Amino acid sequence: MTTKHRIIQVGSYAGSPTANARLAQDYDVVELWKYPDRKAALAEHGKGVDVLVTSANFGCTAEMIDALPDLKAICSWGVGYETIDIQAAQRRGVQVSNTPDVLTDCVADLAWGLMIASARRIAYGDRFVRTGGWGQVHGSIPLGSRVSGKKLGIVGLGRIGQAIARRGAGFDMDVRYHSRNKRDDVPYAYEASLVELARWADFLVVATVGGPGTRHLISREVLEALGPQGTIINIARGPVIDETALVEALQSGKLGSAALDVFEHEPKVPDALKANDNVVLLPHIGSATYETRREMENLMIENLQAYLRTGKVITPVTE
Ligand code: NAP
């Protein structure tokens, strides 16, 4: 009889239909989310455990890493890793992997979906038809704005930011970007000042990493520079936008519209955003397609298998 390798799984992968079953089939999984006292569970079951699987949502704190003296690899589902204490892992020599690239296209597609839904009032129009407004009201919904040929600003020109930019060519858009570093491998103009990029852009898409380094990067000043005709789109992380400033800018008309997949205090969404017809809201579904979720699951498991086979994960987080 072969004994299964024991791993710790921090949370249940509700957004990835077969991940729990695949892990349970091949490994002796300590399902941490089922224990009311995690610390006690790690003390009881963590001895000898060298791999922990998690996600950007479930994270992995320094306390958890400390509680697992034999830990060598953290394999995460998702590309963001701001909830994993990378420094604590590095101090202990623990490798961390994420699932980059496989979700890039779907997140970029969703950014475009949000942009067009906002500009052409698709969500508003859908509500209008469903609630019987069409026919009762003379005319139709307020006019939207053209997307093709407009100015697209991208904040964070990484994997997803570049995929968003590439799609801009199909809409004849002029694309510029801001990030900490200018890139030499892209055909888009770099703007060193985020406020100036916002002043220039019709649509400003946020595609940076999350975490303390980007918290409230999209400030009141940036939102007001984008202006009454401008649209902010966020598919990155909620806290990158100062949500209080966003609500105020929309209410005062200093910002035109917003289209958001992520929020500062998910799943809480401010009532003021829900009540505003110039806002499109989605429940953090950037990567939520069958194809992409399957590939994220595969890559997380491949990282785990590669670590166990070779001692090295395939897609390490490098900071
Ligand atoms: P990536 O390739 O690492 O790109 C991140 C970009 O952010 C880089 O270009 C980086 O450029 C820029 N950046 C970092 N700090 C910055 C700062 N302070 N100011 C301006 N730019 C900054 O990551 P990715 O694969 O494109 O993913 C981006 C993010 O998308 C993820 O981290 C995750 O949070 C989010 N995401 C969301 C969903 C969803 O469901 N909505 C799904 C997947 C991913 P510099 O280093 O030059 O600044």
Tab-separated table of C-alpha atoms and ligand atoms in Angstrom:
chain	number	residue	atom	x	y	z
A	1	MET	CA	0.000	0.000	0.000
A	2	THR	CA	1.365	3.428	-0.929
A	3	THR	CA	0.725	6.274	1.459
A	4	LYS	CA	-0.270	9.578	-0.027
A	5	HIS	CA	1.942	12.627	0.420
A	6	ARG	CA	0.438	14.960	3.010
A	7	ILE	CA	-0.248	18.575	2.006
A	8	ILE	CA	-2.083	21.486	3.633
A	9	GLN	CA	-4.916	23.127	1.641
A	10	VAL	CA	-5.892	26.504	3.080
A	11	GLY	CA	-9.312	26.989	1.446
A	12	SER	CA	-11.861	25.172	-0.704
A	13	TYR	CA	-11.478	25.996	-4.423
A	14	ALA	CA	-15.123	26.851	-5.046
A	15	GLY	CA	-14.215	28.744	-8.223
A	16	SER	CA	-12.368	25.809	-9.762
A	17	PRO	CA	-14.798	22.899	-9.974
A	18	THR	CA	-12.402	19.933	-9.976
A	19	ALA	CA	-9.409	21.216	-7.970
A	20	ASN	CA	-10.527	19.889	-4.568
A	21	ALA	CA	-11.274	16.418	-5.956
A	22	ARG	CA	-8.001	16.197	-7.918
A	23	LEU	CA	-5.961	17.155	-4.873
A	24	ALA	CA	-7.899	14.757	-2.608
A	25	GLN	CA	-7.399	11.914	-5.080
A	26	ASP	CA	-3.616	12.178	-5.149
A	27	TYR	CA	-2.702	13.636	-1.765
A	28	ASP	CA	-3.508	13.284	1.911
A	29	VAL	CA	-5.076	16.747	2.175
A	30	VAL	CA	-5.405	18.564	5.476
A	31	GLU	CA	-8.463	20.721	4.694
A	32	LEU	CA	-7.606	23.686	6.853
A	33	TRP	CA	-10.842	25.576	6.229
A	34	LYS	CA	-12.777	22.835	8.020
A	35	TYR	CA	-10.971	23.449	11.321
A	36	PRO	CA	-12.354	26.210	13.577
A	37	ASP	CA	-8.924	26.620	15.217
A	38	ARG	CA	-6.356	26.782	12.389
A	39	LYS	CA	-3.411	27.181	14.722
A	40	ALA	CA	-4.311	24.002	16.583
A	41	ALA	CA	-4.880	22.173	13.281
A	42	LEU	CA	-1.451	23.213	11.964
A	43	ALA	CA	0.175	22.134	15.247
A	44	GLU	CA	-1.604	18.763	15.111
A	45	HIS	CA	-1.223	17.940	11.389
A	46	GLY	CA	1.581	20.186	10.130
A	47	LYS	CA	4.620	18.230	11.240
A	48	GLY	CA	6.550	16.979	8.213
A	49	VAL	CA	4.328	18.870	5.761
A	50	ASP	CA	6.453	20.447	3.024
A	51	VAL	CA	3.768	21.812	0.644
A	52	LEU	CA	0.851	24.151	1.240
A	53	VAL	CA	-1.687	25.005	-1.478
A	54	THR	CA	-3.616	28.235	-1.363
A	55	SER	CA	-4.901	31.116	-3.519
A	56	ALA	CA	-4.702	34.913	-3.650
A	57	ASN	CA	-7.999	34.876	-1.800
A	58	PHE	CA	-7.001	32.460	1.003
A	59	GLY	CA	-3.424	33.712	1.356
A	60	CYS	CA	-0.688	32.429	3.644
A	61	THR	CA	0.475	34.488	6.614
A	62	ALA	CA	3.856	34.573	8.335
A	63	GLU	CA	2.195	32.837	11.327
A	64	MET	CA	1.150	29.934	9.112
A	65	ILE	CA	4.645	29.663	7.668
A	66	ASP	CA	6.093	29.747	11.205
A	67	ALA	CA	3.677	27.022	12.280
A	68	LEU	CA	4.988	24.690	9.550
A	69	PRO	CA	8.670	24.036	10.346
A	70	ASP	CA	9.114	21.630	7.415
A	71	LEU	CA	7.400	23.802	4.783
A	72	LYS	CA	9.353	24.137	1.504
A	73	ALA	CA	6.784	25.216	-1.124
A	74	ILE	CA	3.604	27.275	-1.304
A	75	CYS	CA	1.641	26.644	-4.506
A	76	SER	CA	-0.997	29.278	-5.136
A	77	TRP	CA	-3.976	29.328	-7.505
A	78	GLY	CA	-4.177	32.740	-9.209
A	79	VAL	CA	-1.571	35.275	-10.309
A	80	GLY	CA	-1.940	37.841	-7.487
A	81	TYR	CA	-0.014	37.038	-4.313
A	82	GLU	CA	-0.470	40.097	-2.102
A	83	THR	CA	-2.068	37.945	0.618
A	84	ILE	CA	0.923	35.602	0.791
A	85	ASP	CA	3.742	36.798	3.029
A	86	ILE	CA	6.500	36.532	0.404
A	87	GLN	CA	9.152	38.029	2.695
A	88	ALA	CA	8.398	35.498	5.452
A	89	ALA	CA	8.583	32.708	2.863
A	90	GLN	CA	11.888	34.013	1.481
A	91	ARG	CA	13.390	34.283	4.981
A	92	ARG	CA	12.627	30.607	5.465
A	93	GLY	CA	13.738	29.595	1.942
A	94	VAL	CA	10.174	28.538	1.053
A	95	GLN	CA	9.430	28.658	-2.703
A	96	VAL	CA	6.169	30.323	-3.758
A	97	SER	CA	4.475	29.657	-7.104
A	98	ASN	CA	1.477	31.355	-8.733
A	99	THR	CA	-0.382	30.802	-12.025
A	100	PRO	CA	0.656	33.599	-14.425
A	101	ASP	CA	-0.124	33.801	-18.184
A	102	VAL	CA	-2.929	31.213	-18.283
A	103	LEU	CA	-5.484	33.798	-17.116
A	104	THR	CA	-4.145	36.805	-19.001
A	105	ASP	CA	-6.458	36.660	-22.040
A	106	CYS	CA	-9.658	36.165	-20.074
A	107	VAL	CA	-8.896	39.039	-17.684
A	108	ALA	CA	-8.014	41.287	-20.639
A	109	ASP	CA	-11.234	40.277	-22.421
A	110	LEU	CA	-13.210	41.185	-19.310
A	111	ALA	CA	-11.527	44.593	-19.089
A	112	TRP	CA	-12.746	45.259	-22.628
A	113	GLY	CA	-16.187	43.914	-21.753
A	114	LEU	CA	-16.364	46.389	-18.872
A	115	MET	CA	-15.093	49.249	-21.006
A	116	ILE	CA	-17.659	48.682	-23.755
A	117	ALA	CA	-20.465	47.911	-21.276
A	118	SER	CA	-19.796	51.223	-19.581
A	119	ALA	CA	-19.353	53.396	-22.676
A	120	ARG	CA	-22.286	51.893	-24.592
A	121	ARG	CA	-24.480	51.499	-21.473
A	122	ILE	CA	-24.949	47.757	-22.011
A	123	ALA	CA	-25.684	46.926	-18.354
A	124	TYR	CA	-27.953	49.982	-18.050
A	125	GLY	CA	-29.786	49.041	-21.258
A	126	ASP	CA	-30.229	45.464	-20.061
A	127	ARG	CA	-31.815	46.727	-16.808
A	128	PHE	CA	-33.986	49.123	-18.804
A	129	VAL	CA	-35.401	46.324	-20.978
A	130	ARG	CA	-35.874	43.878	-18.093
A	131	THR	CA	-37.655	46.353	-15.862
A	132	GLY	CA	-40.088	47.321	-18.614
A	133	GLY	CA	-38.692	50.824	-19.136
A	134	TRP	CA	-38.585	50.374	-22.898
A	135	GLY	CA	-41.975	51.250	-24.268
A	136	GLN	CA	-43.063	53.182	-21.185
A	137	VAL	CA	-40.576	55.958	-21.635
A	138	HIS	CA	-40.459	58.098	-24.740
A	139	GLY	CA	-37.216	57.353	-26.562
A	140	SER	CA	-34.599	55.178	-24.950
A	141	ILE	CA	-31.716	55.354	-22.498
A	142	PRO	CA	-29.261	58.290	-22.461
A	143	LEU	CA	-26.652	58.288	-25.223
A	144	GLY	CA	-23.397	56.486	-24.571
A	145	SER	CA	-19.948	57.321	-25.893
A	146	ARG	CA	-17.903	55.932	-28.772
A	147	VAL	CA	-15.127	53.471	-27.927
A	148	SER	CA	-13.354	53.102	-31.281
A	149	GLY	CA	-10.637	55.651	-31.958
A	150	LYS	CA	-10.487	56.915	-28.369
A	151	LYS	CA	-7.513	57.279	-25.996
A	152	LEU	CA	-6.732	54.261	-23.810
A	153	GLY	CA	-4.498	54.672	-20.753
A	154	ILE	CA	-3.226	51.558	-18.994
A	155	VAL	CA	-1.856	51.600	-15.458
A	156	GLY	CA	0.506	48.633	-15.099
A	157	LEU	CA	1.693	47.243	-18.450
A	158	GLY	CA	2.470	43.702	-17.299
A	159	ARG	CA	1.070	40.514	-18.814
A	160	ILE	CA	-2.588	41.548	-18.502
A	161	GLY	CA	-1.944	45.235	-19.241
A	162	GLN	CA	-0.193	44.321	-22.505
A	163	ALA	CA	-3.023	41.976	-23.530
A	164	ILE	CA	-5.475	44.836	-22.946
A	165	ALA	CA	-3.244	47.172	-24.980
A	166	ARG	CA	-2.987	44.714	-27.907
A	167	ARG	CA	-6.781	44.564	-28.132
A	168	GLY	CA	-6.786	48.347	-28.459
A	169	ALA	CA	-5.374	48.014	-31.998
A	170	GLY	CA	-8.622	46.350	-33.096
A	171	PHE	CA	-10.499	49.427	-31.901
A	172	ASP	CA	-8.091	51.908	-33.542
A	173	MET	CA	-7.208	53.319	-30.147
A	174	ASP	CA	-4.201	55.363	-29.192
A	175	VAL	CA	-2.615	53.534	-26.236
A	176	ARG	CA	-0.322	54.955	-23.556
A	177	TYR	CA	0.711	53.504	-20.213
A	178	HIS	CA	2.130	54.238	-16.802
A	179	SER	CA	4.131	51.924	-14.556
A	180	ARG	CA	7.189	52.360	-12.357
A	181	ASN	CA	9.487	51.273	-15.169
A	182	LYS	CA	9.404	52.249	-18.838
A	183	ARG	CA	9.433	49.218	-21.118
A	184	ASP	CA	11.608	48.997	-24.240
A	185	ASP	CA	9.699	46.064	-25.732
A	186	VAL	CA	6.315	47.696	-26.445
A	187	PRO	CA	5.060	50.135	-29.119
A	188	TYR	CA	3.091	52.298	-26.658
A	189	ALA	CA	4.056	55.718	-25.297
A	190	TYR	CA	5.176	55.773	-21.664
A	191	GLU	CA	3.794	58.410	-19.323
A	192	ALA	CA	5.899	58.887	-16.197
A	193	SER	CA	3.116	60.829	-14.463
A	194	LEU	CA	-0.038	58.882	-13.646
A	195	VAL	CA	-2.009	62.131	-13.288
A	196	GLU	CA	-0.924	63.229	-16.778
A	197	LEU	CA	-1.897	59.829	-18.215
A	198	ALA	CA	-5.339	60.217	-16.592
A	199	ARG	CA	-5.682	63.767	-17.971
A	200	TRP	CA	-4.896	62.471	-21.474
A	201	ALA	CA	-7.021	59.288	-21.426
A	202	ASP	CA	-10.689	58.723	-22.222
A	203	PHE	CA	-10.528	55.258	-20.623
A	204	LEU	CA	-8.076	54.435	-17.831
A	205	VAL	CA	-7.673	50.718	-17.126
A	206	VAL	CA	-6.037	49.586	-13.882
A	207	ALA	CA	-3.924	46.426	-14.363
A	208	THR	CA	-1.251	46.712	-11.655
A	209	VAL	CA	-0.461	44.251	-8.906
A	210	GLY	CA	-2.274	44.691	-5.578
A	211	GLY	CA	-0.723	45.024	-2.116
A	212	PRO	CA	0.659	47.946	-0.094
A	213	GLY	CA	2.782	49.322	-2.989
A	214	THR	CA	-0.280	50.177	-5.092
A	215	ARG	CA	-2.862	50.973	-2.361
A	216	HIS	CA	-4.853	54.069	-3.413
A	217	LEU	CA	-2.564	54.636	-6.403
A	218	ILE	CA	-5.736	55.788	-8.170
A	219	SER	CA	-6.261	58.768	-5.901
A	220	ARG	CA	-8.756	61.626	-5.914
A	221	GLU	CA	-6.278	63.636	-8.002
A	222	VAL	CA	-6.021	60.885	-10.629
A	223	LEU	CA	-9.811	60.441	-10.788
A	224	GLU	CA	-10.376	64.174	-11.164
A	225	ALA	CA	-7.697	64.361	-13.871
A	226	LEU	CA	-9.583	61.646	-15.772
A	227	GLY	CA	-12.516	64.003	-15.534
A	228	PRO	CA	-16.251	64.263	-16.240
A	229	GLN	CA	-15.960	62.515	-19.636
A	230	GLY	CA	-13.521	59.872	-18.392
A	231	THR	CA	-14.046	56.240	-17.391
A	232	ILE	CA	-12.031	54.247	-14.866
A	233	ILE	CA	-11.933	50.460	-15.319
A	234	ASN	CA	-10.469	48.206	-12.630
A	235	ILE	CA	-9.686	44.524	-13.136
A	236	ALA	CA	-6.625	44.525	-10.830
A	237	ARG	CA	-7.385	44.768	-7.111
A	238	GLY	CA	-9.976	46.888	-5.302
A	239	PRO	CA	-7.624	48.741	-2.938
A	240	VAL	CA	-5.649	50.170	-5.885
A	241	ILE	CA	-8.494	52.712	-6.173
A	242	ASP	CA	-9.353	55.020	-3.266
A	243	GLU	CA	-13.003	53.913	-3.191
A	244	THR	CA	-14.206	56.803	-1.020
A	245	ALA	CA	-12.676	59.261	-3.487
A	246	LEU	CA	-14.212	57.280	-6.369
A	247	VAL	CA	-17.715	57.507	-4.896
A	248	GLU	CA	-17.320	61.246	-4.276
A	249	ALA	CA	-15.898	61.934	-7.742
A	250	LEU	CA	-18.784	60.073	-9.401
A	251	GLN	CA	-21.418	61.759	-7.210
A	252	SER	CA	-20.031	65.234	-7.832
A	253	GLY	CA	-19.687	64.620	-11.580
A	254	LYS	CA	-15.931	65.194	-11.445
A	255	LEU	CA	-15.539	61.669	-12.892
A	256	GLY	CA	-17.763	60.361	-15.684
A	257	SER	CA	-18.093	56.647	-15.070
A	258	ALA	CA	-16.571	53.514	-13.589
A	259	ALA	CA	-16.562	49.835	-14.514
A	260	LEU	CA	-15.318	47.565	-11.752
A	261	ASP	CA	-14.593	43.867	-11.293
A	262	VAL	CA	-12.881	44.348	-7.915
A	263	PHE	CA	-13.629	46.400	-4.791
A	264	GLU	CA	-11.796	47.719	-1.784
A	265	HIS	CA	-13.764	45.625	0.755
A	266	GLU	CA	-14.985	42.674	-1.313
A	267	PRO	CA	-17.664	41.373	-1.350
A	268	LYS	CA	-18.987	44.635	0.121
A	269	VAL	CA	-19.860	47.168	-2.561
A	270	PRO	CA	-20.830	50.700	-1.512
A	271	ASP	CA	-24.556	51.424	-1.974
A	272	ALA	CA	-23.601	54.669	-3.698
A	273	LEU	CA	-21.949	52.648	-6.480
A	274	LYS	CA	-24.944	50.298	-6.783
A	275	ALA	CA	-27.279	53.280	-7.093
A	276	ASN	CA	-25.258	55.002	-9.816
A	277	ASP	CA	-26.234	54.239	-13.424
A	278	ASN	CA	-22.827	55.406	-14.608
A	279	VAL	CA	-21.224	52.434	-12.866
A	280	VAL	CA	-20.913	48.830	-14.079
A	281	LEU	CA	-20.340	46.264	-11.327
A	282	LEU	CA	-19.055	42.686	-11.540
A	283	PRO	CA	-18.333	40.177	-8.744
A	284	HIS	CA	-14.574	39.623	-9.331
A	285	ILE	CA	-14.903	37.300	-12.341
A	286	GLY	CA	-11.809	38.301	-14.349
A	287	SER	CA	-10.546	34.740	-14.738
A	288	ALA	CA	-13.899	32.994	-14.302
A	289	THR	CA	-14.241	30.908	-17.463
A	290	TYR	CA	-14.214	27.108	-17.672
A	291	GLU	CA	-11.103	27.152	-19.843
A	292	THR	CA	-9.041	29.519	-17.719
A	293	ARG	CA	-10.040	28.084	-14.359
A	294	ARG	CA	-9.073	24.624	-15.608
A	295	GLU	CA	-5.674	25.917	-16.764
A	296	MET	CA	-5.097	27.688	-13.431
A	297	GLU	CA	-5.917	24.445	-11.637
A	298	ASN	CA	-3.574	22.479	-13.918
A	299	LEU	CA	-0.702	24.923	-13.395
A	300	MET	CA	-1.114	24.978	-9.618
A	301	ILE	CA	-1.046	21.161	-9.558
A	302	GLU	CA	1.890	21.025	-12.015
A	303	ASN	CA	3.832	23.328	-9.681
A	304	LEU	CA	3.070	21.029	-6.763
A	305	GLN	CA	4.061	17.919	-8.728
A	306	ALA	CA	7.225	19.586	-10.055
A	307	TYR	CA	8.281	20.560	-6.545
A	308	LEU	CA	7.768	17.002	-5.284
A	309	ARG	CA	9.596	15.522	-8.291
A	310	THR	CA	12.467	17.979	-8.732
A	311	GLY	CA	12.527	20.201	-5.659
A	312	LYS	CA	11.614	23.236	-7.797
A	313	VAL	CA	8.287	24.836	-8.717
A	314	ILE	CA	7.766	25.786	-12.397
A	315	THR	CA	6.411	29.339	-12.080
A	316	PRO	CA	8.002	30.899	-9.011
A	317	VAL	CA	6.981	34.314	-7.749
A	318	THR	CA	10.072	36.504	-8.085
A	319	GLU	CA	10.239	39.792	-6.210
B	1	NAP	P1	2.317	41.528	-13.916
B	1	NAP	O1	2.691	40.953	-15.230
B	1	NAP	O2	3.216	41.344	-12.737
B	1	NAP	O3	2.039	43.097	-14.146
B	1	NAP	C1	1.870	43.979	-13.104
B	1	NAP	C2	2.232	45.362	-13.572
B	1	NAP	O4	2.004	46.284	-12.495
B	1	NAP	C3	3.689	45.537	-14.000
B	1	NAP	O5	3.692	46.069	-15.283
B	1	NAP	C4	4.267	46.529	-12.992
B	1	NAP	O6	5.184	47.359	-13.671
B	1	NAP	C5	3.013	47.281	-12.570
B	1	NAP	N1	3.138	47.917	-11.268
B	1	NAP	C6	3.518	47.366	-10.089
B	1	NAP	N2	3.541	48.297	-9.113
B	1	NAP	C7	3.173	49.458	-9.706
B	1	NAP	C8	3.030	50.787	-9.226
B	1	NAP	N3	3.265	51.108	-7.948
B	1	NAP	N4	2.643	51.748	-10.103
B	1	NAP	C9	2.412	51.448	-11.398
B	1	NAP	N5	2.520	50.214	-11.902
B	1	NAP	C10	2.910	49.225	-11.059
B	1	NAP	O7	0.916	40.952	-13.429
B	1	NAP	P2	-0.311	40.453	-14.338
B	1	NAP	O8	-0.190	39.008	-14.591
B	1	NAP	O9	-0.498	41.389	-15.465
B	1	NAP	O10	-1.479	40.652	-13.274
B	1	NAP	C11	-1.776	41.936	-12.763
B	1	NAP	C12	-2.766	41.847	-11.623
B	1	NAP	O11	-4.071	41.584	-12.115
B	1	NAP	C13	-2.541	40.706	-10.610
B	1	NAP	O12	-1.518	41.000	-9.687
B	1	NAP	C14	-3.892	40.631	-9.944
B	1	NAP	O13	-3.915	41.504	-8.836
B	1	NAP	C15	-4.855	41.135	-11.023
B	1	NAP	N6	-5.755	40.065	-11.497
B	1	NAP	C16	-7.097	40.246	-11.353
B	1	NAP	C17	-7.968	39.252	-11.778
B	1	NAP	C18	-9.455	39.405	-11.664
B	1	NAP	O14	-10.147	38.410	-11.507
B	1	NAP	N7	-9.995	40.610	-11.745
B	1	NAP	C19	-7.469	38.059	-12.318
B	1	NAP	C20	-6.088	37.927	-12.445
B	1	NAP	C21	-5.233	38.945	-12.039
B	1	NAP	P3	6.428	48.054	-12.896
B	1	NAP	O15	7.067	46.987	-12.070
B	1	NAP	O16	7.274	48.609	-13.984
B	1	NAP	O17	5.796	49.135	-12.064
